[in-house]
Coordinates of C-alpha atoms and ligand atoms in Angstrom, one line a residue:
M1 CA 66.8 108.4 114.2
T2 CA 64.7 106.1 116.0
K3 CA 64.1 104.5 112.6
I4 CA 67.4 104.2 111.6
K5 CA 69.1 102.8 114.6
N6 CA 66.5 100.9 114.3
L7 CA 66.5 99.8 111.4
I8 CA 70.9 99.1 111.4
R9 CA 69.6 96.6 114.9
K10 CA 67.7 94.4 112.4
E11 CA 70.7 94.5 109.6
E12 CA 73.0 93.3 112.5
K13 CA 70.2 91.1 113.3
R14 CA 70.0 89.9 109.6
Q15 CA 73.3 89.1 109.0
K16 CA 73.9 87.1 112.5
E17 CA 70.4 84.6 111.7
T18 CA 71.6 84.6 107.8
L19 CA 74.9 82.8 105.8
M20 CA 76.4 85.5 104.6
L21 CA 78.0 83.2 100.9
I22 CA 78.5 86.3 98.7
P23 CA 82.9 86.3 98.4
S24 CA 83.7 89.2 98.4
E25 CA 81.9 90.1 102.1
N26 CA 82.5 89.1 105.6
Y27 CA 82.5 90.3 109.7
A28 CA 85.3 92.8 110.0
P29 CA 86.2 92.1 114.0
K30 CA 85.1 94.8 116.7
E31 CA 88.2 97.1 116.4
V32 CA 87.5 97.3 113.2
R33 CA 84.5 98.8 113.7
Q34 CA 85.3 101.1 116.7
A35 CA 87.7 102.7 115.0
L36 CA 85.6 103.5 111.4
C37 CA 83.4 105.1 114.0
S38 CA 85.3 107.1 116.3
M39 CA 85.8 110.5 116.9
L40 CA 88.7 110.4 113.5
N41 CA 85.4 110.8 111.3
N42 CA 85.5 114.6 112.8
K43 CA 88.7 115.6 111.2
Y44 CA 89.9 116.8 107.4
S45 CA 93.9 116.2 106.2
E46 CA 93.9 116.6 103.2
G47 CA 97.3 116.3 102.2
Y48 CA 99.9 113.3 103.7
P49 CA 101.8 112.5 106.3
G50 CA 103.8 116.0 107.4
K51 CA 102.8 117.4 104.4
R52 CA 99.2 118.9 105.3
Y53 CA 96.9 121.4 104.2
Y54 CA 95.2 122.1 108.2
Q55 CA 96.7 121.6 111.5
G56 CA 95.9 120.1 114.0
N57 CA 96.8 115.8 112.2
K58 CA 100.3 115.6 114.7
Y59 CA 98.5 112.3 115.1
I60 CA 96.6 111.6 111.9
D61 CA 99.8 111.6 110.8
Q62 CA 101.6 108.3 113.2
I63 CA 98.7 106.6 112.3
E64 CA 98.7 106.8 108.5
S65 CA 102.1 106.3 108.3
I66 CA 101.7 103.4 110.7
A67 CA 99.0 102.3 108.1
I68 CA 101.4 103.2 105.0
E69 CA 104.3 100.8 106.7
T70 CA 102.1 98.4 108.2
A71 CA 100.9 97.9 104.2
K72 CA 104.5 98.1 103.1
K73 CA 105.5 95.2 105.5
L74 CA 102.5 92.8 104.4
F75 CA 102.9 92.7 101.2
C76 CA 107.3 93.4 100.9
V77 CA 106.6 96.2 98.5
P78 CA 108.6 99.8 98.6
Y79 CA 105.1 102.1 98.5
A80 CA 101.9 102.2 99.4
N81 CA 98.4 104.8 99.9
V82 CA 95.9 104.0 101.8
Q83 CA 93.8 107.3 101.1
S84 CA 92.1 105.2 98.5
Y85 CA 87.8 105.4 99.4
S86 CA 87.0 102.0 97.6
G87 CA 88.5 99.9 95.4
S88 CA 86.7 101.5 92.0
P89 CA 89.0 105.0 93.2
A90 CA 92.1 102.6 94.4
N91 CA 92.0 101.1 90.0
S92 CA 91.0 104.6 88.7
A93 CA 93.8 106.3 90.8
V94 CA 96.5 103.9 88.9
Y95 CA 94.9 105.3 85.3
M96 CA 95.0 109.1 86.5
A97 CA 98.2 108.5 87.4
L98 CA 99.6 106.0 84.9
L99 CA 97.2 107.1 81.7
N100 CA 96.5 109.6 79.0
P101 CA 93.1 109.5 78.2
G102 CA 92.1 107.4 74.6
D103 CA 95.2 104.9 76.5
K104 CA 95.2 101.3 75.3
I105 CA 94.1 99.6 78.1
L106 CA 92.8 95.7 78.3
G107 CA 91.3 93.5 81.5
L108 CA 89.2 90.1 81.9
A109 CA 85.9 90.8 80.3
L110 CA 83.0 91.3 83.1
S111 CA 81.5 88.1 82.0
S112 CA 84.7 85.9 81.9
G113 CA 85.5 87.1 86.0
G114 CA 86.8 90.4 85.6
H115 CA 85.5 94.2 87.2
L116 CA 84.1 96.8 85.8
T117 CA 86.5 99.2 86.6
H118 CA 89.3 96.7 84.5
G119 CA 87.6 98.5 81.5
H120 CA 83.8 97.4 80.7
P121 CA 83.2 98.1 77.5
K122 CA 80.8 102.0 77.0
I123 CA 79.2 102.3 80.7
T124 CA 82.1 102.6 82.9
F125 CA 84.9 105.4 83.8
S126 CA 87.6 102.6 82.7
G127 CA 86.1 102.2 79.0
K128 CA 84.3 104.9 78.3
F129 CA 87.4 107.8 79.1
F130 CA 90.3 104.9 77.0
Q131 CA 90.2 102.6 74.1
S132 CA 89.1 99.0 76.1
F133 CA 90.2 95.7 74.8
Q134 CA 88.9 92.4 76.6
Y135 CA 90.4 89.2 77.2
E136 CA 88.6 86.1 78.3
V137 CA 88.0 83.1 80.3
G138 CA 88.7 79.9 77.6
A139 CA 85.4 77.2 77.1
D140 CA 87.5 75.2 80.6
G141 CA 86.6 78.7 82.2
F142 CA 90.6 79.3 83.1
I143 CA 92.0 82.1 82.0
D144 CA 93.1 81.7 78.3
Y145 CA 97.0 82.7 78.8
E146 CA 97.5 82.1 74.9
A147 CA 94.7 84.3 73.3
L148 CA 95.5 86.6 76.1
E149 CA 99.1 87.1 75.0
K150 CA 97.8 87.1 70.7
L151 CA 95.4 89.9 71.1
A152 CA 97.8 92.1 74.0
K153 CA 101.1 91.9 71.2
K154 CA 97.4 93.3 68.4
V155 CA 96.4 95.9 70.5
K156 CA 99.3 97.0 72.2
P157 CA 97.4 98.0 75.3
K158 CA 100.0 100.6 77.6
I159 CA 98.5 98.7 81.1
I160 CA 97.2 95.1 81.4
I161 CA 95.2 94.7 84.2
A162 CA 95.1 90.9 85.7
G163 CA 92.1 91.2 88.1
T164 CA 89.0 89.2 88.9
T165 CA 86.2 89.4 91.1
S166 CA 84.2 85.8 90.1
Y167 CA 87.2 83.6 89.8
P168 CA 87.2 80.5 91.4
R169 CA 91.5 79.9 90.5
K170 CA 94.6 80.6 90.9
L171 CA 96.4 83.5 88.4
E172 CA 99.6 83.2 86.8
W173 CA 101.6 85.9 87.6
T174 CA 104.2 85.4 85.2
L175 CA 102.7 84.4 82.5
F176 CA 100.8 87.9 83.2
S177 CA 104.0 89.5 83.4
Q178 CA 105.2 87.8 80.2
V179 CA 102.6 89.4 78.6
A180 CA 103.0 92.4 80.2
D181 CA 106.9 92.4 79.0
K182 CA 106.6 91.3 75.3
V183 CA 104.4 93.9 74.8
G184 CA 105.7 97.0 77.2
A185 CA 103.0 97.3 78.9
I186 CA 102.1 98.1 82.8
L187 CA 101.3 95.1 85.0
L188 CA 98.6 96.2 87.0
A189 CA 97.0 93.6 89.5
D190 CA 94.1 93.7 91.0
I191 CA 94.0 91.0 94.2
S192 CA 90.6 93.3 95.4
H193 CA 89.8 89.1 96.3
I194 CA 92.8 87.3 97.1
A195 CA 94.4 90.2 99.0
G196 CA 93.5 87.8 102.9
L197 CA 95.0 84.9 100.1
V198 CA 97.9 86.3 99.3
A199 CA 99.1 88.2 103.2
A200 CA 98.3 84.9 104.2
G201 CA 101.1 83.1 101.6
V202 CA 97.7 81.0 100.4
H203 CA 97.9 82.4 96.3
P204 CA 101.3 83.4 94.6
S205 CA 101.4 87.2 95.5
P206 CA 101.7 89.4 92.6
V207 CA 104.6 91.1 93.6
R208 CA 107.8 90.7 91.8
D209 CA 105.6 90.1 88.0
A210 CA 103.5 93.4 88.5
D211 CA 104.6 97.6 88.9
V212 CA 100.8 98.3 90.8
V213 CA 99.0 96.4 92.6
T214 CA 95.4 97.3 94.4
T215 CA 93.3 96.0 96.5
T216 CA 90.5 96.6 98.6
T217 CA 90.5 96.2 102.0
H218 CA 87.8 94.2 103.5
K219 CA 87.0 91.0 101.4
T220 CA 89.6 88.8 102.9
L221 CA 91.3 90.9 104.8
R222 CA 88.7 91.5 106.7
G223 CA 89.4 95.5 106.9
P224 CA 87.3 98.2 106.3
R225 CA 85.7 99.1 103.5
G226 CA 88.9 101.0 102.0
A227 CA 91.7 100.0 99.4
L228 CA 95.7 100.1 98.8
I229 CA 97.1 101.4 95.8
M230 CA 100.6 99.4 96.2
V231 CA 104.0 100.2 93.6
T232 CA 106.7 97.4 92.7
K233 CA 110.3 97.4 92.9
K234 CA 109.6 96.5 89.4
G235 CA 107.0 99.5 88.7
L236 CA 109.8 101.7 90.1
R237 CA 112.5 100.8 88.4
R238 CA 110.0 101.3 85.2
D239 CA 109.1 104.8 86.4
P240 CA 110.7 106.3 89.5
D241 CA 108.2 108.5 89.6
M242 CA 105.3 106.3 89.8
A243 CA 104.7 106.2 93.2
K244 CA 104.4 110.2 93.7
K245 CA 102.6 110.2 90.3
I246 CA 99.7 107.8 92.6
D247 CA 99.9 110.2 95.5
R248 CA 98.6 113.0 93.1
A249 CA 96.0 111.6 91.3
V250 CA 94.9 110.0 94.9
F251 CA 95.5 113.4 95.5
P252 CA 94.4 115.7 94.7
G253 CA 93.8 114.3 91.0
L254 CA 90.9 112.4 93.0
Q255 CA 89.9 112.7 96.3
G256 CA 89.7 115.4 99.0
G257 CA 90.4 114.3 102.5
P258 CA 91.1 110.5 103.6
H259 CA 88.6 109.3 105.5
N260 CA 90.9 109.0 108.5
A261 CA 88.5 106.4 110.4
Q262 CA 88.8 104.3 107.5
T263 CA 92.6 104.6 108.1
A264 CA 92.5 103.6 111.8
A265 CA 90.7 100.5 110.8
I266 CA 93.1 99.8 107.8
A267 CA 95.5 99.9 109.1
I268 CA 94.2 97.9 112.5
A269 CA 92.8 95.3 109.6
L270 CA 97.0 94.4 108.7
K271 CA 98.8 94.6 111.6
A272 CA 95.8 91.4 112.3
A273 CA 96.3 89.9 108.7
Q274 CA 100.5 89.3 110.1
S275 CA 99.2 86.9 113.0
E276 CA 99.7 83.1 112.7
S277 CA 95.8 82.7 113.0
F278 CA 94.7 84.9 110.2
K279 CA 97.1 82.9 108.7
K280 CA 94.8 79.6 109.4
Y281 CA 91.7 81.8 109.2
V282 CA 93.1 81.7 105.0
K283 CA 93.4 78.0 105.5
Q284 CA 90.7 77.4 106.3
I285 CA 88.3 79.6 103.8
I286 CA 90.2 77.3 100.9
I287 CA 89.1 74.3 102.6
N288 CA 85.2 74.9 103.4
S289 CA 85.7 76.5 100.0
K290 CA 86.7 73.0 97.7
T291 CA 84.5 71.3 100.9
L292 CA 81.4 72.9 99.8
A293 CA 82.6 72.7 95.5
K294 CA 82.8 69.0 95.9
E295 CA 79.3 68.0 98.4
L296 CA 77.9 71.0 95.5
K297 CA 79.2 68.8 92.4
S298 CA 78.3 65.9 93.5
K299 CA 74.7 66.8 94.3
G300 CA 74.8 67.8 90.5
F301 CA 75.5 71.3 89.8
D302 CA 78.1 72.2 87.7
L303 CA 80.4 74.8 88.4
V304 CA 82.3 77.0 86.0
S305 CA 85.5 75.4 85.8
G306 CA 84.9 72.5 87.7
G307 CA 85.5 73.9 90.9
T308 CA 88.1 75.9 92.7
D309 CA 91.2 76.9 94.2
N310 CA 90.7 80.0 96.1
H311 CA 87.7 81.4 97.8
I312 CA 85.2 81.8 95.1
I313 CA 82.9 79.3 93.0
L314 CA 81.2 80.2 90.7
I315 CA 78.0 77.7 89.7
D316 CA 76.4 77.7 86.3
L317 CA 72.7 76.7 87.1
R318 CA 71.8 75.7 82.7
Q319 CA 71.5 72.0 82.9
K320 CA 69.0 73.3 86.8
G321 CA 66.7 74.9 84.6
V322 CA 66.7 77.8 86.7
L323 CA 68.3 81.2 87.0
G324 CA 71.1 82.9 89.0
K325 CA 68.2 85.9 90.7
E326 CA 65.0 83.6 90.9
F327 CA 67.4 80.4 92.7
S328 CA 68.6 83.3 94.9
I329 CA 65.7 84.9 95.8
K330 CA 65.0 81.6 96.8
L331 CA 67.7 81.0 99.1
E332 CA 67.7 84.3 100.6
K333 CA 64.2 83.3 101.5
A334 CA 66.1 80.0 103.5
G335 CA 68.6 82.7 104.5
I336 CA 71.1 81.7 102.2
I337 CA 72.6 85.3 100.9
V338 CA 74.6 84.4 97.7
N339 CA 74.7 87.1 94.3
Y340 CA 73.4 86.2 91.1
N341 CA 76.3 86.1 88.4
S342 CA 76.6 86.2 85.2
I343 CA 79.2 82.8 84.0
P344 CA 81.7 82.4 81.1
G345 CA 79.5 83.1 77.7
D346 CA 76.9 83.3 79.3
P347 CA 73.4 83.5 77.1
N348 CA 71.4 86.0 79.2
P349 CA 71.9 89.4 80.3
P350 CA 73.5 90.7 83.3
N351 CA 70.7 91.2 85.5
N352 CA 69.0 87.9 84.8
P353 CA 71.7 86.0 84.0
S354 CA 72.7 82.2 84.5
G355 CA 74.5 81.3 87.3
I356 CA 75.3 82.1 91.3
R357 CA 78.6 83.3 92.8
L358 CA 79.5 82.2 96.7
G359 CA 82.6 82.5 98.7
T360 CA 83.2 81.2 102.1
P361 CA 85.4 83.6 103.7
A362 CA 82.3 84.9 106.5
V363 CA 81.5 82.1 107.4
T364 CA 84.8 80.8 107.7
T365 CA 85.2 84.0 110.8
R366 CA 82.4 82.7 112.2
G367 CA 84.4 78.9 112.6
M368 CA 82.6 77.1 110.6
G369 CA 84.0 74.2 109.2
V370 CA 83.9 71.1 106.7
K371 CA 80.8 69.7 108.7
E372 CA 78.9 73.0 108.4
M373 CA 80.3 73.1 104.2
M374 CA 78.3 70.0 103.7
L375 CA 75.0 71.3 106.0
I376 CA 75.5 74.0 103.4
A377 CA 75.8 72.3 100.4
D378 CA 72.3 70.7 101.5
F379 CA 70.4 73.0 102.2
I380 CA 71.8 74.7 99.0
N381 CA 70.4 71.6 97.4
R382 CA 66.8 70.9 99.7
V383 CA 66.0 75.2 98.0
Y384 CA 66.5 73.7 95.1
L385 CA 64.4 71.0 95.6
G386 CA 62.0 72.4 96.7
D387 CA 61.8 71.6 100.3
S388 CA 60.0 74.1 102.2
V389 CA 62.3 77.2 102.5
D390 CA 60.9 78.0 106.1
K391 CA 61.8 74.6 107.4
I392 CA 65.5 75.0 105.5
N393 CA 65.2 78.8 107.8
K394 CA 65.2 77.7 110.5
E395 CA 67.5 75.4 109.9
V396 CA 70.0 78.0 109.1
K397 CA 69.1 80.1 111.9
S398 CA 69.9 77.3 114.3
L399 CA 72.9 76.7 112.9
C400 CA 73.6 80.3 113.1
R401 CA 73.3 80.7 116.6
K402 CA 76.0 77.9 117.3
F403 CA 78.5 79.8 115.3
P404 CA 78.6 83.3 116.8
T405 CA 79.6 86.9 114.7
L406 CA 82.9 89.1 115.7
Ligands
DSN1 N1 81.7 93.8 94.0 C1 82.3 93.3 93.9 C2 82.5 92.2 94.3 O1 81.4 92.2 94.6 O2 83.0 91.5 93.9 C3 83.8 93.6 93.3 O3 84.1 95.5 93.2

């Protein structure tokens, strides 16, 4: 066990001494982490508040009810389920609740910034058990809503998934809902990446346009790993049983006992996301992201869609003559942590693609601002130009020391 303890300490040191620029990662505050390692971990509570299959749940019931009510208030929805273990199980629960095997689903292609659970063909649950069709971004890097409409009219999917993992632009919920309404499809908005932005009012909310909204809780929301499934008023108008169906799909359909420590940590994070300081934090994420994008562009880096509206920057490295994996390995040596990522129309495979993906939520949590984004762009450029990674790493560590983690 000493070995594991040492490795935990080493990982904590690594997180403190490096620039966490993977857009889906963040530093959860101490209160969230304390809840996660509390004795709530010891309890089984299959079922829902007031309807459990195990005794001894009087406090767990209260905790889960608070998490549900906080989610409903934060996102202005009439129903929330807080038990999904993470984003992929949450999306799977929506499909299990509302679709039959073999139904047609329409989601954004992985190479255009979609997620595996949005119907990625052949190898995923969503691509194997349903007839999956995929829409894409256009040559400009923006979602091609006209092509989406044409495809939706041809395919007539039962559900359209509007959601992204590496899309740097605003999502046009009204355009999605117009298409879904025209073909009679359910609209699922997966806001996993932008949930914090939506909660803070910095990105438009999908709750008027979508029937169901899913999100993870550990990205821009800065909570524990976990997920929410929310049904909107529109969803309940379409199917008054939609919420009940989703509850049943999560438990007993897909999962057993909820992770109660995770539920408590979600409640803490969602409460924090209602604060003025959280709004200020999210606004700074965008300022930082736009600054980093502008600086990288000024150094000759080609950005998919030319820039960013959110916390994500996707660099197309083709003009730079380096592949994403090779570059991200070099960046890691300098203490700059990013992930290699496919770009739209990528000529290379997903395990060795032409891009890298960056995001500013974690460095913004540390309190970094415009000046630091300019430094980070400079570090990235110097790694590209072949400056000593050891030398850059020293500068990265010194910058990190000035901005402690939560
Ligand atoms: N793996 C997450 C991301 O990095 O965006 C999405 O599930």
